[in-house]
Amino acid sequence: MERNRIRRTQRLRGALIAVTAASGLLLTGCSADSADSGQSSRADSGQHSGGGSGYAPAPARSSGSGGQQDGDRSRSEGETEGDFAPSPDYLSTFALDVDTASYGYARRTLADGHRPDPSTVRPEEFVNSFRQDYERPDGNGFSVTVDGARTDREDWSLVRVGLATRSAEQESERRPAALTFVIDISGSMAEPGRLDLAKDSLGVMTDRLRDDDSVAIVTFSDEAETVLPMTRLDDHRDRVHDAIDELEPTDSTNLGAGVRTGYATAVEGLREGATNRVVLVSDALANTGDTEAESILDRISDARREHGITLFGVGVGSDYGDALMEQLADKGDGHTTYVSNETDAREVFCDQLPRNIDLTARDAKAQVAFDPETVAEFRLIGYDNRRVADDDFRDDRVDGGEVGPGHTVTALYAVRTKESASGHLATATVRWLDPDTREPHEESGQLESEAVDEALWDAPSRLQVTAVAAYFADALRRGDDGWTTLPGAPSLGELADRADELANATEDKAVRQLAEAIDQANRYED
């Protein structure tokens, strides 16, 4: 009901804005791009970064006939009104997300002999689990790459919006880190592949961090305890190792107490000029005390907003509270990942975390404006929990995503083009706040219709990998209420063959693991 109300409101708002913009053109003779669109556009006030095209996304342009009409839509059997963008709204807005936990957990579940619950499958986390070859910017902020290719279904294409931050700096060049580790030591963490993985990886990471980094450790079971206050490593690494070695599983899981104590410890040990972060390591199976994400985060809201302390969630265990961990990270200005073995854990704690401690963008959002002259309908694949009202794109009070150096963010759209479409297809814009000054910046990229003429399976390999990951998530989501199959979706058997070919072509270990996971899912097909 709430989603339908929002969509009705957006239809009405879009229609009113289109009429207002058209009236303004008659009175002023200004171009459509410079008319007041009803949004708080700041491109004209010098806050659009210099690298973009100058095009600012705006509400749908009127096509003279009132925009796209519902009667123009050719909906496939089984599709519902909520699956595709309604007329006349040609905007898609979402908060950036670099989570990958859903894909990691799916791989673990398949390796254990069964398919994951469809409700735990988030397509954007599958897509964002793979390396991309987007051009990177020189400084903070993003580059924007927009491309696509035709699917096997007539008039339907996959359009990829790729955002990349600058390369991760050398270890010696980043700012110091103040990391508060909140470690779950409840009874369930005794299972092999949980606390043992965390202890081993934390020990190795402690040796790899710099002397000017600081570490604190909080543990929680039925209660939470700070076992190590914020400690500069310098000559104190032995203290950190001793605290890690003494971690042992005990009682129930009071995750809320752990997060609250972790943030209190982080605030107490706050370091100016450093990157302050809380790292939660848990199976997220909360069963004592506060068990709701909203309630837990409300209690630490001051620490998050006033001090900018971000949350990084690391999920472990065959039984895993995926929904709770995702909500904590999404609303706690952070992101999540999942580790199932020693290789995964070492990569996260020893490589990714130290390398990507810094932030290059806060409250980052993306908005894609599709051209109603060429686009009949479109659908954003995933990002269900990260949607943002179109009017809030330039409202910097509205929460976005936090992104660090070395990251890429990919959003994939299914797009049906109009017959004989030619010319402009879409403009993608990313907006973010500088992590230090909180000043807003924007960058844009354009897509023309001829750029999606190439067949998908003839497209560059990294675009194909993105498509395979999305189609794999799509296959695992089947059976989930309201889920609609993507256009041109191949069978799992065909998808496994495609992934195998891509693994050979790219010589990428991650793509090989994807091919193996698809093959496992195909064997478990009902």
Short mmCIF file of C-alpha atoms in Angstrom, two decimals:
data_model
loop_
_atom_site.label_atom_id
_atom_site.label_comp_id
_atom_site.label_asym_id
_atom_site.label_seq_id
_atom_site.Cartn_x
_atom_site.Cartn_y
_atom_site.Cartn_z
CA MET A 1 0.00 0.00 0.00
CA GLU A 2 2.78 2.44 0.91
CA ARG A 3 4.65 1.81 -2.35
CA ASN A 4 1.48 2.38 -4.37
CA ARG A 5 0.82 5.65 -2.50
CA ILE A 6 4.35 6.85 -3.26
CA ARG A 7 4.03 5.95 -6.93
CA ARG A 8 0.68 7.78 -7.20
CA THR A 9 2.28 10.82 -5.55
CA GLN A 10 5.21 10.68 -7.97
CA ARG A 11 2.86 10.48 -10.96
CA LEU A 12 0.97 13.56 -9.79
CA ARG A 13 4.15 15.45 -8.89
CA GLY A 14 5.74 14.62 -12.24
CA ALA A 15 2.68 15.79 -14.14
CA LEU A 16 2.49 19.06 -12.22
CA ILE A 17 6.20 19.74 -12.69
CA ALA A 18 6.00 18.98 -16.40
CA VAL A 19 3.15 21.50 -16.80
CA THR A 20 5.03 24.10 -14.73
CA ALA A 21 8.21 23.61 -16.77
CA ALA A 22 6.31 23.92 -20.04
CA SER A 23 4.67 27.14 -18.85
CA GLY A 24 8.05 28.51 -17.82
CA LEU A 25 9.42 27.87 -21.29
CA LEU A 26 6.62 29.83 -22.88
CA LEU A 27 7.22 32.77 -20.55
CA THR A 28 11.01 32.87 -20.47
CA GLY A 29 12.23 31.18 -23.63
CA CYS A 30 14.82 29.30 -21.53
CA SER A 31 16.03 25.87 -22.53
CA ALA A 32 14.56 22.81 -20.80
CA ASP A 33 17.86 22.14 -19.05
CA SER A 34 17.92 25.57 -17.39
CA ALA A 35 14.26 25.82 -16.41
CA ASP A 36 13.33 25.54 -12.75
CA SER A 37 12.32 21.92 -12.52
CA GLY A 38 10.87 22.10 -9.03
CA GLN A 39 13.91 20.40 -7.51
CA SER A 40 16.51 22.22 -5.46
CA SER A 41 19.04 22.00 -8.31
CA ARG A 42 22.42 23.38 -7.30
CA ALA A 43 24.19 23.02 -10.62
CA ASP A 44 23.55 26.70 -11.32
CA SER A 45 25.17 27.78 -8.03
CA GLY A 46 28.56 26.35 -8.90
CA GLN A 47 28.19 23.07 -7.00
CA HIS A 48 28.29 20.83 -10.06
CA SER A 49 31.81 19.47 -10.38
CA GLY A 50 33.70 20.46 -13.45
CA GLY A 51 34.18 17.02 -14.96
CA GLY A 52 30.58 16.36 -16.03
CA SER A 53 28.55 17.37 -19.04
CA GLY A 54 26.56 20.02 -17.20
CA TYR A 55 23.29 18.10 -17.71
CA ALA A 56 21.35 17.90 -14.45
CA PRO A 57 18.68 15.20 -14.13
CA ALA A 58 15.20 16.71 -13.95
CA PRO A 59 11.61 15.51 -13.95
CA ALA A 60 10.37 13.98 -17.18
CA ARG A 61 10.28 16.22 -20.21
CA SER A 62 6.88 16.50 -21.82
CA SER A 63 6.72 14.90 -25.25
CA GLY A 64 3.84 17.05 -26.36
CA SER A 65 1.27 14.33 -25.78
CA GLY A 66 1.64 14.27 -22.01
CA GLY A 67 4.53 11.81 -21.96
CA GLN A 68 4.36 8.06 -22.18
CA GLN A 69 0.86 6.71 -21.70
CA ASP A 70 0.00 3.44 -20.00
CA GLY A 71 -1.67 2.40 -23.22
CA ASP A 72 1.71 2.43 -24.94
CA ARG A 73 3.04 -0.29 -22.67
CA SER A 74 3.19 -3.90 -23.89
CA ARG A 75 3.42 -5.74 -20.59
CA SER A 76 4.43 -9.35 -20.63
CA GLU A 77 2.33 -12.01 -19.01
CA GLY A 78 3.02 -12.24 -15.31
CA GLU A 79 4.40 -8.71 -14.96
CA THR A 80 2.75 -6.30 -12.55
CA GLU A 81 2.34 -2.53 -12.53
CA GLY A 82 4.87 -2.19 -9.73
CA ASP A 83 7.72 -3.80 -11.64
CA PHE A 84 8.36 -1.01 -14.14
CA ALA A 85 8.45 2.76 -13.87
CA PRO A 86 5.01 4.35 -14.33
CA SER A 87 4.28 7.20 -16.74
CA PRO A 88 5.33 10.01 -16.69
CA ASP A 89 8.18 9.29 -14.26
CA TYR A 90 11.40 8.71 -16.19
CA LEU A 91 13.67 9.10 -13.16
CA SER A 92 15.30 6.41 -11.04
CA THR A 93 17.03 7.43 -7.79
CA PHE A 94 18.85 5.29 -5.26
CA ALA A 95 21.53 5.43 -2.57
CA LEU A 96 24.84 3.85 -3.49
CA ASP A 97 25.62 0.45 -2.00
CA VAL A 98 28.87 -1.54 -2.00
CA ASP A 99 27.57 -4.50 0.04
CA THR A 100 28.48 -7.99 -1.16
CA ALA A 101 27.19 -10.15 1.73
CA SER A 102 24.19 -11.54 -0.16
CA TYR A 103 26.39 -13.08 -2.86
CA GLY A 104 28.89 -14.47 -0.35
CA TYR A 105 26.11 -16.06 1.69
CA ALA A 106 24.51 -17.55 -1.44
CA ARG A 107 27.81 -19.18 -2.39
CA ARG A 108 28.15 -20.61 1.13
CA THR A 109 24.58 -21.96 1.07
CA LEU A 110 25.05 -23.59 -2.34
CA ALA A 111 28.32 -25.15 -1.20
CA ASP A 112 26.42 -26.61 1.77
CA GLY A 113 24.06 -28.41 -0.61
CA HIS A 114 20.96 -26.27 -1.01
CA ARG A 115 19.72 -23.08 -2.64
CA PRO A 116 19.46 -19.84 -0.62
CA ASP A 117 16.13 -18.47 0.51
CA PRO A 118 14.98 -16.05 -2.24
CA SER A 119 14.47 -13.32 0.36
CA THR A 120 18.23 -13.25 1.06
CA VAL A 121 19.14 -12.66 -2.61
CA ARG A 122 19.90 -9.02 -3.43
CA PRO A 123 20.92 -8.69 -7.10
CA GLU A 124 22.98 -5.51 -6.64
CA GLU A 125 25.24 -7.36 -4.18
CA PHE A 126 25.83 -10.10 -6.75
CA VAL A 127 26.68 -7.52 -9.40
CA ASN A 128 28.96 -5.52 -7.09
CA SER A 129 31.00 -8.59 -6.13
CA PHE A 130 33.07 -8.48 -9.33
CA ARG A 131 35.92 -6.36 -10.57
CA GLN A 132 35.08 -3.76 -13.20
CA ASP A 133 37.31 -1.86 -15.61
CA TYR A 134 35.74 1.58 -15.29
CA GLU A 135 37.99 4.59 -15.69
CA ARG A 136 38.86 6.04 -12.28
CA PRO A 137 38.97 9.70 -11.24
CA ASP A 138 42.14 11.37 -9.99
CA GLY A 139 40.72 12.80 -6.74
CA ASN A 140 37.81 12.16 -4.40
CA GLY A 141 34.45 11.52 -6.00
CA PHE A 142 33.43 9.36 -8.93
CA SER A 143 33.80 8.70 -12.61
CA VAL A 144 30.59 7.77 -14.44
CA THR A 145 30.44 5.10 -17.16
CA VAL A 146 27.17 4.26 -18.92
CA ASP A 147 26.93 1.45 -21.48
CA GLY A 148 24.74 -1.49 -22.40
CA ALA A 149 23.81 -4.20 -24.87
CA ARG A 150 20.78 -5.90 -26.41
CA THR A 151 19.29 -8.97 -24.75
CA ASP A 152 17.81 -11.89 -26.65
CA ARG A 153 14.34 -10.41 -26.15
CA GLU A 154 13.15 -7.92 -28.77
CA ASP A 155 13.47 -4.23 -27.85
CA TRP A 156 14.98 -5.03 -24.45
CA SER A 157 18.51 -4.08 -23.40
CA LEU A 158 20.57 -4.18 -20.24
CA VAL A 159 21.97 -0.75 -19.39
CA ARG A 160 24.91 -0.57 -16.98
CA VAL A 161 25.65 2.50 -14.87
CA GLY A 162 29.17 2.21 -13.49
CA LEU A 163 30.59 4.48 -10.79
CA ALA A 164 34.22 4.27 -9.71
CA THR A 165 36.27 5.99 -7.00
CA ARG A 166 39.98 6.69 -7.19
CA SER A 167 42.38 3.80 -6.73
CA ALA A 168 43.16 2.84 -3.15
CA GLU A 169 46.21 4.70 -1.94
CA GLN A 170 49.40 3.07 -0.80
CA GLU A 171 49.26 1.98 2.84
CA SER A 172 51.69 4.73 3.81
CA GLU A 173 49.56 7.47 2.20
CA ARG A 174 46.21 6.96 3.91
CA ARG A 175 45.18 8.72 7.10
CA PRO A 176 45.48 6.82 10.42
CA ALA A 177 42.67 4.48 11.40
CA ALA A 178 40.82 4.11 14.71
CA LEU A 179 39.01 0.77 14.47
CA THR A 180 36.64 -0.54 17.14
CA PHE A 181 36.03 -4.27 16.64
CA VAL A 182 32.73 -5.52 18.08
CA ILE A 183 33.07 -9.30 18.28
CA ASP A 184 30.19 -11.72 18.80
CA ILE A 185 31.26 -14.36 21.36
CA SER A 186 27.83 -15.94 21.83
CA GLY A 187 27.45 -19.71 21.92
CA SER A 188 26.59 -19.98 18.22
CA MET A 189 30.00 -18.51 17.35
CA ALA A 190 31.64 -21.75 18.54
CA GLU A 191 30.76 -23.39 15.20
CA PRO A 192 33.88 -23.84 13.02
CA GLY A 193 34.15 -20.99 10.54
CA ARG A 194 32.91 -18.29 12.89
CA LEU A 195 34.91 -17.02 15.89
CA ASP A 196 37.98 -19.07 14.95
CA LEU A 197 38.10 -17.35 11.54
CA ALA A 198 37.70 -13.94 13.11
CA LYS A 199 40.46 -14.50 15.67
CA ASP A 200 42.95 -15.76 13.11
CA SER A 201 42.27 -12.93 10.67
CA LEU A 202 42.25 -10.21 13.31
CA GLY A 203 45.64 -11.44 14.52
CA VAL A 204 47.15 -11.21 11.05
CA MET A 205 45.52 -7.82 10.44
CA THR A 206 46.97 -6.45 13.68
CA ASP A 207 50.46 -7.16 12.38
CA ARG A 208 49.71 -5.45 9.06
CA LEU A 209 48.24 -2.20 10.41
CA ARG A 210 50.52 0.79 10.83
CA ASP A 211 52.10 1.96 14.08
CA ASP A 212 49.92 5.09 14.08
CA ASP A 213 46.68 3.08 13.76
CA SER A 214 44.56 2.35 16.84
CA VAL A 215 42.42 -0.66 17.76
CA ALA A 216 39.74 -1.24 20.41
CA ILE A 217 37.92 -4.52 21.07
CA VAL A 218 34.39 -4.97 22.43
CA THR A 219 32.85 -8.41 22.97
CA PHE A 220 29.22 -9.32 23.47
CA SER A 221 27.15 -12.36 24.37
CA ASP A 222 24.31 -11.77 26.86
CA GLU A 223 26.16 -8.59 27.88
CA ALA A 224 28.78 -6.37 26.23
CA GLU A 225 32.24 -5.56 27.54
CA THR A 226 35.12 -3.40 26.36
CA VAL A 227 38.06 -5.77 26.69
CA LEU A 228 40.55 -3.36 25.09
CA PRO A 229 40.08 0.43 25.02
CA MET A 230 41.32 2.37 22.01
CA THR A 231 45.03 1.50 21.86
CA ARG A 232 47.66 2.99 19.56
CA LEU A 233 49.53 0.04 18.04
CA ASP A 234 53.07 1.46 18.22
CA ASP A 235 54.67 -0.83 20.79
CA HIS A 236 51.37 -2.27 22.00
CA ARG A 237 50.63 -4.97 19.46
CA ASP A 238 51.11 -7.64 22.10
CA ARG A 239 48.21 -6.17 24.09
CA VAL A 240 45.97 -6.45 21.04
CA HIS A 241 47.09 -10.03 20.32
CA ASP A 242 46.48 -11.02 23.95
CA ALA A 243 42.94 -9.62 23.83
CA ILE A 244 42.22 -11.49 20.58
CA ASP A 245 43.65 -14.78 21.87
CA GLU A 246 41.41 -14.68 24.95
CA LEU A 247 38.16 -14.49 22.95
CA GLU A 248 35.99 -17.53 23.72
CA PRO A 249 32.30 -18.27 22.94
CA THR A 250 29.91 -18.10 25.88
CA ASP A 251 26.16 -17.41 26.10
CA SER A 252 23.32 -15.76 24.12
CA THR A 253 23.47 -12.97 21.52
CA ASN A 254 22.72 -9.45 22.74
CA LEU A 255 23.77 -7.75 19.53
CA GLY A 256 22.15 -4.47 20.48
CA ALA A 257 24.29 -4.18 23.60
CA GLY A 258 27.38 -4.99 21.56
CA VAL A 259 26.71 -2.24 19.01
CA ARG A 260 25.88 0.35 21.69
CA THR A 261 29.01 -0.43 23.70
CA GLY A 262 31.08 -0.52 20.52
CA TYR A 263 30.00 2.98 19.52
CA ALA A 264 30.49 4.29 23.05
CA THR A 265 34.02 2.90 22.99
CA ALA A 266 34.64 4.41 19.55
CA VAL A 267 33.45 7.84 20.73
CA GLU A 268 35.56 7.65 23.87
CA GLY A 269 38.62 6.80 21.78
CA LEU A 270 37.72 9.14 18.90
CA ARG A 271 40.78 10.42 17.02
CA GLU A 272 40.64 13.68 15.13
CA GLY A 273 42.18 13.45 11.68
CA ALA A 274 41.75 9.66 11.64
CA THR A 275 39.17 7.39 10.05
CA ASN A 276 36.95 6.19 12.90
CA ARG A 277 35.04 3.00 12.18
CA VAL A 278 33.13 0.27 14.04
CA VAL A 279 33.64 -3.24 12.63
CA LEU A 280 30.91 -5.69 13.69
CA VAL A 281 31.78 -9.39 13.37
CA SER A 282 28.74 -11.60 14.02
CA ASP A 283 26.33 -14.23 12.75
CA ALA A 284 23.66 -11.60 13.56
CA LEU A 285 21.38 -14.14 15.22
CA ALA A 286 20.22 -11.69 17.90
CA ASN A 287 18.05 -13.36 20.55
CA THR A 288 18.48 -11.19 23.67
CA GLY A 289 17.86 -7.50 24.36
CA ASP A 290 17.39 -5.18 21.38
CA THR A 291 16.82 -7.25 18.25
CA GLU A 292 15.48 -4.60 15.84
CA ALA A 293 17.84 -2.59 13.60
CA GLU A 294 15.89 0.68 13.94
CA SER A 295 15.91 0.53 17.73
CA ILE A 296 19.60 -0.37 17.91
CA LEU A 297 20.60 2.46 15.57
CA ASP A 298 18.41 5.03 17.33
CA ARG A 299 20.45 4.51 20.48
CA ILE A 300 23.70 5.34 18.68
CA SER A 301 22.40 8.05 16.34
CA ASP A 302 24.45 10.85 17.95
CA ALA A 303 27.69 8.91 17.51
CA ARG A 304 26.91 8.29 13.86
CA ARG A 305 25.74 11.78 12.95
CA GLU A 306 27.98 13.99 15.09
CA HIS A 307 31.20 12.03 14.78
CA GLY A 308 30.73 10.36 11.38
CA ILE A 309 31.62 6.90 12.68
CA THR A 310 30.73 4.35 10.00
CA LEU A 311 29.76 0.71 10.47
CA PHE A 312 31.32 -2.21 8.60
CA GLY A 313 29.47 -5.51 9.10
CA VAL A 314 31.22 -8.85 8.60
CA GLY A 315 28.82 -11.79 8.53
CA VAL A 316 29.83 -15.36 9.42
CA GLY A 317 28.17 -18.74 9.91
CA SER A 318 25.95 -21.16 8.01
CA ASP A 319 22.96 -19.79 9.94
CA TYR A 320 23.20 -16.06 9.46
CA GLY A 321 20.92 -13.12 10.30
CA ASP A 322 21.25 -11.60 6.84
CA ALA A 323 18.34 -9.16 7.10
CA LEU A 324 19.42 -7.66 10.43
CA MET A 325 23.04 -7.20 9.38
CA GLU A 326 22.00 -5.58 6.10
CA GLN A 327 19.65 -3.15 7.84
CA LEU A 328 22.30 -2.20 10.38
CA ALA A 329 24.85 -1.47 7.69
CA ASP A 330 22.48 0.34 5.30
CA LYS A 331 21.13 2.63 8.01
CA GLY A 332 24.40 2.82 9.90
CA ASP A 333 26.28 4.58 7.08
CA GLY A 334 28.30 1.51 6.19
CA HIS A 335 28.32 -1.74 4.27
CA THR A 336 28.49 -5.51 4.76
CA THR A 337 30.38 -8.48 3.50
CA TYR A 338 30.26 -12.19 4.30
CA VAL A 339 33.12 -14.61 4.94
CA SER A 340 32.81 -18.38 4.89
CA ASN A 341 36.41 -19.61 4.96
CA GLU A 342 39.96 -18.61 5.82
CA THR A 343 40.67 -17.23 2.33
CA ASP A 344 37.62 -14.95 2.47
CA ALA A 345 38.42 -13.80 6.01
CA ARG A 346 42.05 -12.97 5.26
CA GLU A 347 41.05 -11.04 2.15
CA VAL A 348 38.50 -8.96 4.09
CA PHE A 349 40.48 -8.27 7.25
CA CYS A 350 44.02 -8.24 5.94
CA ASP A 351 43.62 -6.77 2.44
CA GLN A 352 40.30 -4.98 1.92
CA LEU A 353 39.83 -3.35 5.31
CA PRO A 354 43.30 -1.81 5.72
CA ARG A 355 43.37 -0.72 2.08
CA ASN A 356 39.88 0.80 2.07
CA ILE A 357 39.75 2.38 5.51
CA ASP A 358 39.36 5.91 4.17
CA LEU A 359 36.16 7.41 2.75
CA THR A 360 36.07 9.35 -0.51
CA ALA A 361 32.34 10.13 -0.50
CA ARG A 362 29.52 10.45 2.02
CA ASP A 363 25.77 10.23 1.39
CA ALA A 364 26.30 9.32 -2.25
CA LYS A 365 23.20 8.94 -4.41
CA ALA A 366 22.65 8.23 -8.09
CA GLN A 367 19.85 9.41 -10.35
CA VAL A 368 19.25 8.12 -13.87
CA ALA A 369 17.04 10.19 -16.18
CA PHE A 370 15.69 8.16 -19.10
CA ASP A 371 14.61 9.96 -22.27
CA PRO A 372 10.86 9.49 -22.89
CA GLU A 373 11.42 9.97 -26.64
CA THR A 374 13.44 6.75 -26.85
CA VAL A 375 12.59 4.71 -23.71
CA ALA A 376 9.26 2.90 -23.33
CA GLU A 377 9.90 1.42 -19.87
CA PHE A 378 12.70 0.47 -17.53
CA ARG A 379 13.43 -1.41 -14.34
CA LEU A 380 16.25 -1.04 -11.84
CA ILE A 381 17.57 -4.49 -10.97
CA GLY A 382 17.86 -4.73 -7.19
CA TYR A 383 18.53 -1.84 -4.79
CA ASP A 384 15.06 -2.54 -3.35
CA ASN A 385 16.09 -1.26 0.09
CA ARG A 386 18.08 1.67 -1.27
CA ARG A 387 15.46 3.53 -3.29
CA VAL A 388 15.29 7.30 -2.75
CA ALA A 389 12.43 9.65 -3.67
CA ASP A 390 13.36 11.50 -6.87
CA ASP A 391 12.86 14.89 -5.21
CA ASP A 392 15.38 13.95 -2.51
CA PHE A 393 18.30 13.48 -4.88
CA ARG A 394 19.69 16.93 -4.07
CA ASP A 395 18.42 17.03 -0.49
CA ASP A 396 21.66 16.41 1.36
CA ARG A 397 19.80 15.72 4.59
CA VAL A 398 18.58 12.47 3.04
CA ASP A 399 20.86 9.53 3.73
CA GLY A 400 22.93 8.07 0.91
CA GLY A 401 25.80 5.58 0.82
CA GLU A 402 29.38 5.84 2.05
CA VAL A 403 32.07 4.78 -0.42
CA GLY A 404 35.84 4.48 -0.06
CA PRO A 405 38.80 4.39 -2.44
CA GLY A 406 39.20 1.46 -4.79
CA HIS A 407 35.46 0.75 -4.97
CA THR A 408 33.17 0.44 -7.94
CA VAL A 409 29.37 0.59 -7.80
CA THR A 410 27.27 -0.88 -10.60
CA ALA A 411 23.57 -0.47 -11.23
CA LEU A 412 21.95 -2.53 -13.97
CA TYR A 413 18.68 -1.62 -15.68
CA ALA A 414 16.38 -3.60 -17.95
CA VAL A 415 15.27 -1.08 -20.59
CA ARG A 416 12.71 -1.43 -23.37
CA THR A 417 13.37 1.06 -26.14
CA LYS A 418 10.73 2.44 -28.43
CA GLU A 419 10.54 1.14 -31.99
CA SER A 420 13.20 2.74 -34.22
CA ALA A 421 14.53 4.68 -31.22
CA SER A 422 17.44 6.93 -32.08
CA GLY A 423 19.38 9.53 -30.15
CA HIS A 424 19.71 10.20 -26.43
CA LEU A 425 18.75 7.31 -24.15
CA ALA A 426 19.73 8.27 -20.60
CA THR A 427 21.79 10.53 -18.36
CA ALA A 428 23.24 9.15 -15.11
CA THR A 429 24.35 11.52 -12.36
CA VAL A 430 25.98 10.74 -9.03
CA ARG A 431 25.90 13.24 -6.15
CA TRP A 432 28.02 13.01 -3.04
CA LEU A 433 29.35 15.03 -0.11
CA ASP A 434 33.05 15.57 0.43
CA PRO A 435 33.95 13.42 3.47
CA ASP A 436 35.80 16.30 5.16
CA THR A 437 34.05 19.53 4.12
CA ARG A 438 30.57 18.04 3.47
CA GLU A 439 30.34 20.14 0.31
CA PRO A 440 28.20 18.55 -2.45
CA HIS A 441 29.55 17.56 -5.86
CA GLU A 442 28.06 15.92 -8.94
CA GLU A 443 29.31 14.05 -11.99
CA SER A 444 27.31 12.83 -14.99
CA GLY A 445 27.56 10.41 -17.91
CA GLN A 446 25.46 10.07 -21.08
CA LEU A 447 24.17 7.12 -23.09
CA GLU A 448 22.99 7.21 -26.72
CA SER A 449 20.67 4.59 -28.18
CA GLU A 450 23.23 3.33 -30.71
CA ALA A 451 25.53 2.40 -27.82
CA VAL A 452 23.24 -0.53 -26.92
CA ASP A 453 23.01 -1.97 -30.45
CA GLU A 454 25.57 -4.72 -29.76
CA ALA A 455 24.27 -8.14 -28.71
CA LEU A 456 24.88 -8.87 -25.02
CA TRP A 457 26.93 -12.02 -25.55
CA ASP A 458 29.20 -10.16 -28.00
CA ALA A 459 29.75 -7.25 -25.59
CA PRO A 460 32.96 -6.63 -23.58
CA SER A 461 33.66 -9.37 -21.05
CA ARG A 462 33.12 -7.26 -17.92
CA LEU A 463 29.65 -6.23 -19.10
CA GLN A 464 28.90 -9.90 -19.73
CA VAL A 465 30.08 -10.80 -16.20
CA THR A 466 27.75 -8.14 -14.80
CA ALA A 467 24.86 -9.61 -16.79
CA VAL A 468 25.65 -13.18 -15.71
CA ALA A 469 25.72 -12.13 -12.04
CA ALA A 470 22.36 -10.35 -12.40
CA TYR A 471 20.75 -13.26 -14.25
CA PHE A 472 22.08 -15.65 -11.58
CA ALA A 473 20.49 -13.57 -8.82
CA ASP A 474 17.34 -13.44 -10.93
CA ALA A 475 17.22 -17.24 -11.12
CA LEU A 476 17.71 -17.58 -7.35
CA ARG A 477 14.95 -15.03 -6.68
CA ARG A 478 12.32 -17.04 -8.53
CA GLY A 479 9.63 -18.09 -6.12
CA ASP A 480 9.83 -14.81 -4.24
CA ASP A 481 6.46 -13.03 -4.31
CA GLY A 482 6.33 -10.18 -6.79
CA TRP A 483 9.60 -11.05 -8.53
CA THR A 484 9.54 -10.76 -12.31
CA THR A 485 12.04 -12.61 -14.50
CA LEU A 486 14.48 -10.37 -16.34
CA PRO A 487 14.13 -10.05 -20.12
CA GLY A 488 16.27 -12.45 -22.09
CA ALA A 489 17.03 -14.63 -19.04
CA PRO A 490 18.87 -17.82 -20.07
CA SER A 491 18.46 -21.15 -18.33
CA LEU A 492 20.84 -21.93 -15.46
CA GLY A 493 22.58 -24.48 -17.64
CA GLU A 494 23.22 -21.92 -20.37
CA LEU A 495 24.24 -19.37 -17.77
CA ALA A 496 26.77 -21.81 -16.30
CA ASP A 497 28.28 -22.28 -19.78
CA ARG A 498 28.49 -18.51 -20.28
CA ALA A 499 30.20 -18.08 -16.91
CA ASP A 500 32.65 -20.87 -17.67
CA GLU A 501 33.63 -19.22 -20.97
CA LEU A 502 34.07 -15.86 -19.21
CA ALA A 503 36.19 -17.44 -16.49
CA ASN A 504 38.51 -18.82 -19.16
CA ALA A 505 38.60 -15.53 -21.06
CA THR A 506 39.19 -13.26 -18.05
CA GLU A 507 41.37 -15.67 -16.03
CA ASP A 508 39.61 -14.18 -13.02
CA LYS A 509 39.33 -16.38 -9.93
CA ALA A 510 36.13 -14.62 -8.82
CA VAL A 511 34.46 -15.35 -12.17
CA ARG A 512 35.52 -19.00 -11.89
CA GLN A 513 33.84 -19.15 -8.46
CA LEU A 514 30.73 -17.63 -10.02
CA ALA A 515 30.67 -20.34 -12.68
CA GLU A 516 30.99 -23.02 -10.00
CA ALA A 517 28.16 -21.51 -7.94
CA ILE A 518 25.85 -21.38 -10.98
CA ASP A 519 26.69 -24.99 -11.79
CA GLN A 520 25.82 -25.99 -8.21
CA ALA A 521 22.51 -24.12 -8.38
CA ASN A 522 21.71 -25.83 -11.67
CA ARG A 523 22.23 -29.25 -10.06
CA TYR A 524 19.79 -28.31 -7.27
CA GLU A 525 17.13 -27.17 -9.77
CA ASP A 526 13.76 -28.67 -8.90
#
